Tab-separated table of C-alpha atoms in Angstrom:
chain	number	residue	atom	x	y	z
A	1	MET	CA	-7.268	-145.752	71.972
A	2	THR	CA	-9.050	-144.795	75.178
A	3	GLU	CA	-11.474	-147.174	76.807
A	4	THR	CA	-14.985	-146.922	75.417
A	5	ARG	CA	-17.505	-146.150	78.149
A	6	THR	CA	-20.751	-147.868	77.232
A	7	THR	CA	-22.541	-147.377	80.574
A	8	HIS	CA	-21.686	-145.482	83.744
A	9	THR	CA	-23.510	-146.204	86.968
A	10	GLU	CA	-21.488	-144.261	89.510
A	11	THR	CA	-21.917	-140.555	90.235
A	12	HIS	CA	-18.907	-138.300	89.673
A	13	THR	CA	-18.584	-134.654	90.555
A	14	GLU	CA	-15.291	-134.029	88.795
A	15	ALA	CA	-15.331	-133.196	85.094
A	16	THR	CA	-13.737	-135.291	82.376
A	17	ALA	CA	-12.152	-133.109	79.699
A	18	TYR	CA	-12.212	-133.792	75.963
A	19	ASP	CA	-11.348	-131.757	72.929
A	20	VAL	CA	-14.830	-132.362	71.493
A	21	VAL	CA	-18.125	-133.564	72.981
A	22	VAL	CA	-20.823	-134.784	70.580
A	23	ILE	CA	-24.422	-135.101	71.796
A	24	GLY	CA	-26.220	-137.669	69.660
A	25	ALA	CA	-24.794	-140.833	68.068
A	26	GLY	CA	-26.896	-141.021	64.937
A	27	PRO	CA	-25.261	-140.873	61.492
A	28	VAL	CA	-24.573	-137.162	61.957
A	29	GLY	CA	-22.922	-137.439	65.365
A	30	GLU	CA	-20.988	-140.502	64.238
A	31	ASN	CA	-19.561	-138.595	61.291
A	32	VAL	CA	-18.585	-135.577	63.388
A	33	ALA	CA	-16.786	-137.882	65.814
A	34	ASP	CA	-15.112	-139.787	62.991
A	35	ARG	CA	-13.690	-136.551	61.554
A	36	THR	CA	-12.471	-135.142	64.844
A	37	ARG	CA	-10.944	-138.445	65.947
A	38	ALA	CA	-9.205	-138.904	62.593
A	39	ALA	CA	-7.512	-135.555	63.231
A	40	GLY	CA	-6.351	-136.661	66.671
A	41	LEU	CA	-8.844	-134.750	68.820
A	42	SER	CA	-10.126	-136.596	71.871
A	43	THR	CA	-13.878	-137.024	71.463
A	44	ALA	CA	-16.782	-138.114	73.661
A	45	VAL	CA	-20.112	-139.157	72.181
A	46	VAL	CA	-23.313	-139.127	74.254
A	47	GLU	CA	-26.369	-141.158	73.243
A	48	SER	CA	-29.683	-141.620	75.076
A	49	GLU	CA	-31.121	-144.312	72.780
A	50	LEU	CA	-29.436	-146.508	70.157
A	51	VAL	CA	-26.101	-145.765	68.526
A	52	GLY	CA	-26.963	-145.314	64.857
A	53	GLY	CA	-29.924	-143.056	65.525
A	54	GLU	CA	-33.245	-142.487	63.818
A	55	CYS	CA	-32.059	-143.402	60.331
A	56	SER	CA	-30.800	-146.843	61.274
A	57	TYR	CA	-33.756	-148.030	63.352
A	58	TRP	CA	-36.873	-145.966	62.679
A	59	ALA	CA	-36.493	-144.101	59.368
A	60	CYS	CA	-34.296	-144.583	56.298
A	61	MET	CA	-33.240	-148.206	56.638
A	62	PRO	CA	-36.446	-149.871	57.854
A	63	SER	CA	-38.670	-147.795	55.570
A	64	LYS	CA	-36.626	-148.603	52.473
A	65	ALA	CA	-36.464	-152.265	53.499
A	66	LEU	CA	-40.274	-152.227	53.547
A	67	LEU	CA	-40.487	-150.447	50.206
A	68	ARG	CA	-37.895	-152.355	48.183
A	69	PRO	CA	-40.059	-155.500	47.678
A	70	VAL	CA	-42.999	-153.260	46.826
A	71	LEU	CA	-41.054	-151.494	44.074
A	72	ALA	CA	-39.450	-154.704	42.798
A	73	GLN	CA	-42.860	-156.326	42.449
A	74	ALA	CA	-44.248	-153.250	40.692
A	75	ASP	CA	-41.339	-153.311	38.234
A	76	ALA	CA	-41.779	-157.042	37.609
A	77	ARG	CA	-45.462	-156.566	36.854
A	78	ARG	CA	-44.509	-154.248	34.002
A	79	LEU	CA	-42.575	-157.012	32.216
A	80	PRO	CA	-44.307	-159.612	30.004
A	81	GLY	CA	-42.929	-163.059	30.751
A	82	LEU	CA	-42.570	-162.152	34.418
A	83	SER	CA	-45.739	-160.300	35.320
A	84	ALA	CA	-47.949	-163.395	35.494
A	85	SER	CA	-45.801	-164.942	38.219
A	86	VAL	CA	-45.847	-161.902	40.538
A	87	GLN	CA	-49.556	-161.068	40.605
A	88	GLY	CA	-50.177	-162.496	44.050
A	89	PRO	CA	-49.799	-160.560	47.309
A	90	LEU	CA	-46.427	-159.955	48.893
A	91	ASP	CA	-45.337	-162.255	51.705
A	92	THR	CA	-45.787	-159.647	54.428
A	93	ALA	CA	-44.129	-161.724	57.135
A	94	ALA	CA	-41.025	-162.202	54.990
A	95	VAL	CA	-40.875	-158.491	54.166
A	96	LEU	CA	-41.106	-157.590	57.854
A	97	ALA	CA	-38.436	-160.153	58.732
A	98	ARG	CA	-36.074	-158.626	56.184
A	99	ARG	CA	-36.879	-155.201	57.628
A	100	ASP	CA	-35.920	-156.513	61.053
A	101	SER	CA	-32.575	-157.714	59.733
A	102	PHE	CA	-31.739	-154.226	58.503
A	103	THR	CA	-32.389	-152.801	61.963
A	104	SER	CA	-30.335	-155.618	63.571
A	105	GLY	CA	-33.405	-156.346	65.646
A	106	TRP	CA	-33.175	-152.842	67.101
A	107	LYS	CA	-29.842	-153.667	68.728
A	108	ASP	CA	-26.848	-151.391	68.229
A	109	ASP	CA	-23.916	-153.736	68.897
A	110	GLY	CA	-22.542	-153.327	65.388
A	111	GLN	CA	-22.803	-149.558	65.482
A	112	VAL	CA	-21.115	-149.448	68.879
A	113	GLN	CA	-18.277	-151.542	67.503
A	114	TRP	CA	-17.858	-149.109	64.621
A	115	LEU	CA	-17.809	-146.130	66.986
A	116	GLU	CA	-15.267	-147.863	69.198
A	117	GLY	CA	-13.105	-148.263	66.125
A	118	THR	CA	-12.851	-144.507	65.737
A	119	GLY	CA	-11.403	-144.148	69.235
A	120	ALA	CA	-14.271	-142.041	70.560
A	121	ASP	CA	-15.596	-142.616	74.079
A	122	LEU	CA	-19.296	-143.488	74.267
A	123	TYR	CA	-21.455	-142.353	77.194
A	124	ARG	CA	-24.925	-143.851	77.530
A	125	GLY	CA	-27.531	-141.468	78.881
A	126	GLN	CA	-29.216	-138.106	78.439
A	127	GLY	CA	-26.734	-135.366	77.625
A	128	ARG	CA	-27.620	-131.815	78.641
A	129	LEU	CA	-25.689	-128.603	78.376
A	130	SER	CA	-24.972	-127.285	81.863
A	131	GLY	CA	-23.066	-124.174	80.832
A	132	PRO	CA	-20.542	-123.131	78.174
A	133	ARG	CA	-18.496	-126.090	76.883
A	134	THR	CA	-20.012	-128.346	79.556
A	135	VAL	CA	-22.271	-131.390	79.150
A	136	THR	CA	-23.783	-133.343	82.041
A	137	VAL	CA	-24.714	-136.932	81.220
A	138	THR	CA	-27.436	-138.602	83.269
A	139	GLY	CA	-27.123	-142.358	82.915
A	140	PRO	CA	-29.942	-144.900	82.833
A	141	ASP	CA	-29.612	-145.414	86.596
A	142	GLY	CA	-29.506	-141.715	87.425
A	143	GLY	CA	-25.733	-141.532	87.836
A	144	ARG	CA	-24.112	-138.387	86.431
A	145	ARG	CA	-20.928	-137.560	84.609
A	146	VAL	CA	-19.746	-134.064	83.693
A	147	LEU	CA	-17.878	-133.659	80.416
A	148	THR	CA	-16.089	-130.508	79.311
A	149	ALA	CA	-14.991	-129.581	75.802
A	150	ARG	CA	-11.762	-127.721	75.143
A	151	HIS	CA	-12.756	-126.807	71.601
A	152	ALA	CA	-16.335	-127.707	70.675
A	153	VAL	CA	-19.660	-129.231	71.634
A	154	ALA	CA	-21.637	-130.560	68.661
A	155	VAL	CA	-25.400	-130.977	69.088
A	156	CYS	CA	-26.542	-133.760	66.770
A	157	THR	CA	-29.806	-134.756	68.443
A	158	GLY	CA	-31.934	-134.700	65.292
A	159	SER	CA	-35.690	-134.312	65.178
A	160	ARG	CA	-38.820	-136.131	66.276
A	161	ALA	CA	-42.301	-136.504	64.859
A	162	ARG	CA	-44.563	-133.525	65.478
A	163	LEU	CA	-48.141	-134.411	66.386
A	164	PRO	CA	-51.071	-132.022	65.967
A	165	ASP	CA	-52.794	-130.455	68.949
A	166	LEU	CA	-55.914	-132.632	69.041
A	167	PRO	CA	-57.763	-133.340	72.305
A	168	GLY	CA	-57.271	-136.864	73.593
A	169	LEU	CA	-54.732	-137.825	70.949
A	170	ASP	CA	-52.498	-139.624	73.441
A	171	GLU	CA	-55.324	-142.017	74.301
A	172	VAL	CA	-55.681	-142.899	70.621
A	173	ARG	CA	-52.069	-144.192	70.549
A	174	PRO	CA	-51.409	-142.879	67.040
A	175	TRP	CA	-48.573	-144.056	64.858
A	176	THR	CA	-45.705	-141.734	64.083
A	177	SER	CA	-42.969	-142.564	61.609
A	178	ARG	CA	-41.426	-144.851	64.248
A	179	GLU	CA	-44.475	-147.058	64.621
A	180	ALA	CA	-45.076	-147.032	60.870
A	181	THR	CA	-41.617	-148.406	60.093
A	182	GLY	CA	-41.545	-150.816	63.046
A	183	ALA	CA	-45.057	-152.327	62.990
A	184	ARG	CA	-45.201	-156.094	63.529
A	185	SER	CA	-48.131	-156.647	61.147
A	186	ALA	CA	-50.184	-154.847	58.539
A	187	PRO	CA	-53.365	-153.247	59.926
A	188	ASP	CA	-56.478	-154.048	57.922
A	189	ARG	CA	-57.323	-150.343	57.672
A	190	LEU	CA	-54.821	-147.510	57.982
A	191	VAL	CA	-55.446	-143.763	57.884
A	192	VAL	CA	-52.408	-141.677	56.919
A	193	VAL	CA	-52.549	-137.987	57.794
A	194	GLY	CA	-50.146	-135.897	55.738
A	195	GLY	CA	-48.956	-135.507	52.178
A	196	GLY	CA	-45.183	-135.413	52.437
A	197	VAL	CA	-42.441	-137.995	52.083
A	198	VAL	CA	-43.251	-140.124	55.132
A	199	ALA	CA	-46.960	-140.098	54.340
A	200	THR	CA	-46.572	-141.127	50.698
A	201	GLU	CA	-43.885	-143.743	51.328
A	202	MET	CA	-45.769	-145.401	54.172
A	203	ALA	CA	-49.042	-145.287	52.241
A	204	CYS	CA	-47.271	-147.024	49.346
A	205	ALA	CA	-45.672	-149.639	51.614
A	206	TRP	CA	-48.653	-150.612	53.734
A	207	GLN	CA	-51.115	-150.566	50.831
A	208	ALA	CA	-48.896	-153.127	49.095
A	209	LEU	CA	-48.499	-155.139	52.312
A	210	GLY	CA	-52.225	-155.616	52.690
A	211	SER	CA	-53.711	-152.550	54.365
A	212	ARG	CA	-56.589	-150.516	52.994
A	213	VAL	CA	-55.102	-147.031	53.118
A	214	THR	CA	-56.861	-143.674	53.313
A	215	VAL	CA	-54.646	-140.600	52.945
A	216	LEU	CA	-55.866	-137.260	54.319
A	217	VAL	CA	-53.988	-134.293	52.874
A	218	ARG	CA	-54.543	-130.790	54.213
A	219	GLY	CA	-53.215	-129.201	51.010
A	220	GLU	CA	-54.253	-129.598	47.413
A	221	ARG	CA	-51.705	-132.261	46.460
A	222	LEU	CA	-49.101	-134.740	47.626
A	223	LEU	CA	-45.397	-133.839	47.865
A	224	GLY	CA	-46.112	-130.136	48.029
A	225	ARG	CA	-42.436	-129.138	48.101
A	226	MET	CA	-41.656	-130.776	44.770
A	227	GLU	CA	-42.795	-129.872	41.273
A	228	PRO	CA	-46.595	-130.262	41.038
A	229	PHE	CA	-46.407	-133.186	38.612
A	230	ALA	CA	-44.499	-135.266	41.183
A	231	GLY	CA	-47.423	-135.379	43.593
A	232	GLU	CA	-49.876	-135.849	40.758
A	233	LEU	CA	-48.134	-138.941	39.374
A	234	VAL	CA	-47.639	-140.481	42.816
A	235	ALA	CA	-51.288	-139.838	43.730
A	236	GLU	CA	-52.435	-141.405	40.470
A	237	ALA	CA	-50.429	-144.558	41.132
A	238	LEU	CA	-51.524	-144.824	44.773
A	239	THR	CA	-55.157	-144.485	43.717
A	240	GLU	CA	-54.751	-147.196	41.088
A	241	ALA	CA	-53.212	-149.440	43.776
A	242	GLY	CA	-56.346	-149.014	45.884
A	243	ALA	CA	-55.558	-146.146	48.236
A	244	ASP	CA	-58.186	-143.506	48.918
A	245	ILE	CA	-56.593	-140.052	48.707
A	246	ARG	CA	-58.551	-137.052	49.954
A	247	THR	CA	-57.033	-133.614	49.481
A	248	ALA	CA	-58.058	-130.328	51.115
A	249	THR	CA	-59.046	-132.386	54.157
A	250	SER	CA	-58.046	-131.872	57.793
A	251	VAL	CA	-58.658	-134.002	60.859
A	252	LYS	CA	-61.181	-132.389	63.171
A	253	SER	CA	-61.107	-135.084	65.872
A	254	VAL	CA	-59.867	-138.613	66.420
A	255	THR	CA	-60.891	-141.161	69.049
A	256	ARG	CA	-60.411	-144.865	69.657
A	257	GLU	CA	-63.633	-146.703	70.395
A	258	ASN	CA	-63.389	-150.379	71.379
A	259	GLY	CA	-60.071	-150.596	69.553
A	260	THR	CA	-61.304	-148.871	66.396
A	261	VAL	CA	-59.909	-145.475	65.395
A	262	VAL	CA	-62.663	-143.029	64.464
A	263	VAL	CA	-61.652	-139.959	62.478
A	264	LEU	CA	-63.923	-136.977	61.846
A	265	THR	CA	-62.764	-134.531	59.174
A	266	ASP	CA	-63.538	-130.894	58.543
A	267	THR	CA	-65.380	-131.978	55.398
A	268	GLY	CA	-67.875	-133.956	57.507
A	269	ASP	CA	-66.523	-137.445	56.765
A	270	ARG	CA	-66.344	-140.199	59.366
A	271	ILE	CA	-63.578	-142.731	58.760
A	272	GLU	CA	-62.931	-145.886	60.752
A	273	ALA	CA	-59.570	-147.616	60.857
A	274	ASP	CA	-57.400	-149.935	62.900
A	275	GLU	CA	-54.482	-147.521	63.075
A	276	ILE	CA	-53.788	-143.884	62.233
A	277	LEU	CA	-50.412	-142.492	61.191
A	278	PHE	CA	-49.693	-138.798	61.649
A	279	ALA	CA	-46.939	-137.727	59.266
A	280	THR	CA	-47.404	-134.022	59.899
A	281	GLY	CA	-43.896	-132.660	60.244
A	282	ARG	CA	-40.884	-132.719	62.528
A	283	ALA	CA	-39.790	-130.896	65.674
A	284	PRO	CA	-36.232	-130.444	66.988
A	285	ARG	CA	-35.066	-132.662	69.816
A	286	THR	CA	-33.837	-129.738	71.903
A	287	ASP	CA	-36.511	-129.469	74.589
A	288	ASP	CA	-34.447	-131.393	77.182
A	289	LEU	CA	-30.982	-130.267	76.132
A	290	GLY	CA	-30.188	-127.576	78.698
A	291	LEU	CA	-30.271	-124.767	76.147
A	292	GLU	CA	-31.521	-122.363	78.803
A	293	THR	CA	-28.127	-122.594	80.553
A	294	ILE	CA	-26.477	-120.838	77.615
A	295	GLY	CA	-29.214	-118.339	76.776
A	296	LEU	CA	-31.053	-120.332	74.100
A	297	GLU	CA	-34.701	-121.376	73.946
A	298	PRO	CA	-35.471	-125.015	74.818
A	299	GLY	CA	-37.364	-126.780	72.054
A	300	SER	CA	-36.137	-124.403	69.349
A	301	TRP	CA	-34.322	-125.076	66.116
A	302	LEU	CA	-30.692	-123.972	66.396
A	303	GLU	CA	-29.596	-121.245	64.012
A	304	VAL	CA	-26.147	-121.782	62.525
A	305	ASP	CA	-23.767	-120.236	60.027
A	306	ASP	CA	-22.463	-122.143	57.027
A	307	THR	CA	-19.731	-123.781	59.122
A	308	LEU	CA	-22.562	-125.155	61.320
A	309	ARG	CA	-21.562	-123.021	64.305
A	310	VAL	CA	-24.474	-121.784	66.414
A	311	THR	CA	-25.083	-118.044	66.215
A	312	GLY	CA	-23.487	-116.234	69.163
A	313	HIS	CA	-21.593	-119.276	70.504
A	314	ASP	CA	-18.136	-119.816	69.029
A	315	TRP	CA	-17.753	-123.256	70.671
A	316	LEU	CA	-21.195	-124.722	69.881
A	317	TYR	CA	-22.154	-126.508	66.658
A	318	ALA	CA	-25.588	-127.788	65.611
A	319	VAL	CA	-25.433	-130.396	62.879
A	320	GLY	CA	-28.165	-132.270	61.007
A	321	ASP	CA	-31.930	-131.967	61.475
A	322	VAL	CA	-31.548	-129.893	64.626
A	323	ASN	CA	-30.554	-126.801	62.601
A	324	HIS	CA	-33.547	-127.105	60.229
A	325	ARG	CA	-31.468	-126.522	57.080
A	326	ALA	CA	-32.196	-129.804	55.321
A	327	LEU	CA	-33.902	-132.636	57.214
A	328	LEU	CA	-32.290	-135.502	55.321
A	329	THR	CA	-29.782	-138.069	56.552
A	330	HIS	CA	-27.382	-137.631	53.651
A	331	GLN	CA	-27.453	-133.868	54.040
A	332	GLY	CA	-26.833	-134.169	57.780
A	333	LYS	CA	-23.821	-136.400	57.107
A	334	TYR	CA	-22.551	-133.809	54.636
A	335	GLN	CA	-22.916	-131.136	57.305
A	336	ALA	CA	-21.073	-133.410	59.736
A	337	ARG	CA	-18.116	-133.645	57.363
A	338	ILE	CA	-18.068	-129.863	57.017
A	339	ALA	CA	-18.493	-129.222	60.749
A	340	GLY	CA	-15.877	-131.795	61.660
A	341	ALA	CA	-13.370	-130.163	59.332
A	342	ALA	CA	-14.193	-126.707	60.713
A	343	ILE	CA	-13.784	-127.883	64.322
A	344	VAL	CA	-10.420	-129.458	63.542
A	345	THR	CA	-9.176	-126.383	61.691
A	346	ARG	CA	-10.221	-123.979	64.425
A	347	ALA	CA	-8.722	-126.252	67.092
A	348	ALA	CA	-5.415	-126.011	65.252
A	349	GLY	CA	-5.665	-122.215	65.230
A	350	GLU	CA	-5.867	-122.093	61.458
A	351	PRO	CA	-8.282	-119.952	59.412
A	352	VAL	CA	-11.379	-121.652	58.074
A	353	ARG	CA	-12.243	-121.533	54.388
A	354	ASN	CA	-15.735	-120.076	54.626
A	355	GLU	CA	-16.156	-118.955	51.034
A	356	ASP	CA	-18.900	-120.626	49.003
A	357	TRP	CA	-17.995	-124.261	48.292
A	358	GLY	CA	-15.025	-123.994	50.635
A	359	ALA	CA	-13.776	-126.935	52.716
A	360	HIS	CA	-15.563	-125.606	55.802
A	361	THR	CA	-18.771	-124.280	54.231
A	362	ALA	CA	-22.006	-126.237	53.738
A	363	THR	CA	-22.982	-124.384	50.576
A	364	ALA	CA	-24.881	-127.335	49.131
A	365	ASP	CA	-27.573	-126.819	51.780
A	366	HIS	CA	-28.667	-123.731	49.854
A	367	VAL	CA	-28.105	-124.874	46.285
A	368	ALA	CA	-28.038	-128.608	45.703
A	369	VAL	CA	-30.060	-130.704	48.168
A	370	PRO	CA	-31.020	-134.052	46.569
A	371	GLN	CA	-33.928	-136.170	47.690
A	372	VAL	CA	-35.558	-139.415	46.596
A	373	VAL	CA	-39.095	-140.433	47.520
A	374	PHE	CA	-39.224	-144.234	47.288
A	375	THR	CA	-42.812	-144.573	46.150
A	376	ASP	CA	-44.068	-146.226	42.976
A	377	PRO	CA	-43.261	-144.266	40.897
A	378	GLU	CA	-40.165	-142.838	42.529
A	379	ALA	CA	-39.829	-139.067	42.723
A	380	ALA	CA	-36.390	-137.477	42.856
A	381	SER	CA	-35.255	-133.866	42.841
A	382	VAL	CA	-32.302	-131.600	43.428
A	383	GLY	CA	-31.963	-127.841	43.487
A	384	LEU	CA	-34.808	-125.419	42.880
A	385	THR	CA	-38.258	-126.037	41.506
A	386	LEU	CA	-39.492	-123.648	38.821
A	387	ALA	CA	-41.564	-121.727	41.385
A	388	GLU	CA	-38.638	-121.494	43.827
A	389	ALA	CA	-36.274	-120.281	41.126
A	390	GLU	CA	-38.706	-117.584	40.056
A	391	GLN	CA	-39.329	-116.520	43.648
A	392	ALA	CA	-35.567	-116.230	44.135
A	393	GLY	CA	-35.407	-113.759	41.268
A	394	HIS	CA	-33.694	-115.963	38.693
A	395	ARG	CA	-34.659	-115.608	35.041
A	396	VAL	CA	-35.326	-119.235	34.211
A	397	ARG	CA	-36.998	-121.567	31.782
A	398	ALA	CA	-38.349	-125.006	32.581
A	399	VAL	CA	-38.237	-127.761	29.976
A	400	ASP	CA	-40.204	-130.984	30.407
A	401	VAL	CA	-39.828	-134.423	28.856
A	402	ASP	CA	-42.169	-137.392	28.955
A	403	LEU	CA	-39.914	-140.139	30.304
A	404	SER	CA	-41.814	-142.810	28.402
A	405	SER	CA	-40.360	-141.348	25.191
A	406	VAL	CA	-36.860	-142.454	26.233
A	407	ALA	CA	-35.850	-145.873	24.886
A	408	GLY	CA	-34.353	-146.959	28.203
A	409	ALA	CA	-37.632	-146.265	30.002
A	410	SER	CA	-39.608	-148.312	27.476
A	411	LEU	CA	-37.229	-151.204	28.028
A	412	TYR	CA	-37.456	-150.808	31.816
A	413	GLY	CA	-41.121	-151.738	31.738
A	414	ASP	CA	-44.268	-151.628	29.643
A	415	ASP	CA	-46.654	-148.751	30.270
A	416	TYR	CA	-43.807	-146.747	31.798
A	417	ARG	CA	-45.118	-143.432	33.094
A	418	GLY	CA	-42.869	-140.608	34.168
A	419	ARG	CA	-41.774	-137.069	33.617
A	420	ALA	CA	-38.594	-135.023	33.862
A	421	ARG	CA	-38.089	-131.296	34.309
A	422	MET	CA	-34.928	-129.232	34.035
A	423	VAL	CA	-34.919	-125.613	35.257
A	424	VAL	CA	-32.307	-123.579	33.383
A	425	ASP	CA	-30.966	-120.162	34.386
A	426	LEU	CA	-31.138	-118.121	31.186
A	427	GLU	CA	-28.500	-115.635	32.297
A	428	ASP	CA	-25.818	-117.957	33.678
A	429	GLU	CA	-26.730	-120.855	31.337
A	430	ILE	CA	-26.592	-123.348	34.194
A	431	VAL	CA	-29.109	-125.810	35.614
A	432	ARG	CA	-30.818	-124.598	38.786
A	433	GLY	CA	-32.913	-127.680	39.431
A	434	VAL	CA	-33.981	-131.093	38.163
A	435	THR	CA	-37.015	-133.224	39.036
A	436	LEU	CA	-37.517	-136.795	37.836
A	437	VAL	CA	-40.578	-138.963	38.429
A	438	GLY	CA	-40.827	-142.561	37.261
A	439	PRO	CA	-39.789	-146.100	38.132
A	440	GLY	CA	-36.071	-146.358	38.836
A	441	VAL	CA	-35.272	-142.637	38.702
A	442	GLY	CA	-33.783	-142.565	42.196
A	443	GLU	CA	-30.509	-143.863	40.780
A	444	LEU	CA	-30.400	-140.990	38.270
A	445	ILE	CA	-30.527	-138.097	40.697
A	446	HIS	CA	-26.835	-138.020	41.587
A	447	ALA	CA	-25.947	-137.082	38.015
A	448	ALA	CA	-28.323	-134.143	38.359
A	449	THR	CA	-26.763	-133.274	41.724
A	450	VAL	CA	-23.319	-133.104	40.137
A	451	VAL	CA	-24.691	-130.839	37.397
A	452	VAL	CA	-26.374	-128.470	39.853
A	453	ALA	CA	-23.618	-128.395	42.473
A	454	GLY	CA	-20.914	-128.112	39.811
A	455	ARG	CA	-22.715	-125.332	37.961
A	456	VAL	CA	-22.000	-127.192	34.740
A	457	PRO	CA	-22.745	-124.942	31.725
A	458	VAL	CA	-25.579	-126.188	29.541
A	459	GLY	CA	-23.239	-125.975	26.557
A	460	ARG	CA	-20.848	-128.423	28.201
A	461	LEU	CA	-23.654	-130.869	28.955
A	462	TRP	CA	-24.029	-131.535	25.236
A	463	HIS	CA	-20.656	-133.274	25.470
A	464	ALA	CA	-21.750	-135.519	28.373
A	465	VAL	CA	-23.055	-138.330	26.184
A	466	PRO	CA	-25.620	-140.622	27.878
A	467	SER	CA	-25.302	-144.352	27.218
A	468	TYR	CA	-27.916	-145.921	24.964
A	469	PRO	CA	-30.370	-147.400	25.757
A	470	THR	CA	-30.620	-146.155	29.361
A	471	ILE	CA	-33.115	-143.935	31.113
A	472	SER	CA	-30.223	-141.476	31.498
A	473	GLU	CA	-30.799	-140.537	27.865
A	474	VAL	CA	-33.435	-138.230	29.293
A	475	TRP	CA	-30.564	-135.719	29.633
A	476	LEU	CA	-30.253	-135.552	25.846
A	477	ARG	CA	-34.022	-135.172	25.479
A	478	LEU	CA	-34.014	-132.327	28.032
A	479	LEU	CA	-31.195	-130.518	26.241
A	480	GLU	CA	-32.996	-130.895	22.918
A	481	ALA	CA	-36.178	-129.519	24.466
A	482	TYR	CA	-34.230	-126.546	25.819
A	483	ARG	CA	-32.600	-125.898	22.464
A	484	ASP	CA	-35.885	-126.102	20.573
A	485	ALA	CA	-37.965	-124.029	23.013
């Protein structure tokens, strides 16, 4: 194994050659490097922040660590014999301390050790393309190293929070997803701008941790990319928990006056808060990547084919958020496995399998992207919504089931509220999409993912017998609803 380079202070003019250079050491870059190293290709990994990336320190892990006690308490409150003992507030300090443990105190020693174990060389600093197959790394002290790639450069730099163009916003010091997952205490009053996953999850978390939350949604509902009932059920629960949700509302201006955030909306409302979170989308981290040196636009999403190779550049790959196909950690890791295999195969001079569902084709990005929103209730989906299926030209039928009618849901907790939808292609007799909303449904979505990705015929699903009494029996209820429609 070659020596791992954690920091370089000296300036070098000569280039160091590798088979593969990976820019970005988040979960996506780590997985690309793992695949190429396992195949024997020398690999350099460049990281400007923490090895482990956004997911490990500012997104998936800290946010779910915040939310898990919230959901556990909500579940316990639905159970007689237990509910009386969990009516008090959460111990916010203990929740935040557990969150800190999952981020390793925002130190990446463990992740570095894992990366070292793959045999990849780690370069600390800002990596920029400086021509075809060439990456210049500027270290923390300004020293530079030039790396060249014999076979491939993989851009795995991810995305960052996108803030709206509001005058004086910098002076307000707004929260983005990073501040929302890393806050050291619960603000008394929190305004959340947005209606997507980050907005709903953080509203759920901080409301339960003691903040009075106001959610401002530009559209007509929460979770606008899911089935309409998903946002409706989540909004209902958030409102019951004490959050103030205002739809069809945009921020007109925001200022900070003597420490207090003052928000004026286009509906004429004035809202005061201690902090404001903007969860208004993502932008690619490509503005300082040297794209102009190879004829690409800085700050743009990178267009790729299904092997994750950038259009017009047979040596350049863009994997994960940066290609805008599916901005989810698990989907980025899937792409990394596909891209890694494609890089290895092409390096060996062998033909890639680029047919649908082939070893080198990220077909699932188009067909079977699963997602779980860890609110109370949870919302989980995979594949197409009814509207998306119809817009795509499929002849489909949607069947819905009230999840509370399933014995397993009734046992899970009293007053269980939830809903399930299955979108069936009437011509191919396969399932195009599934959406589940209710406590605990996040653990059910992989079964739906297998059904959608595997194109399992509806007739065969009758023989996949769900265990009784589990919430998974919803599959039988959905099939019965389809049969009887």
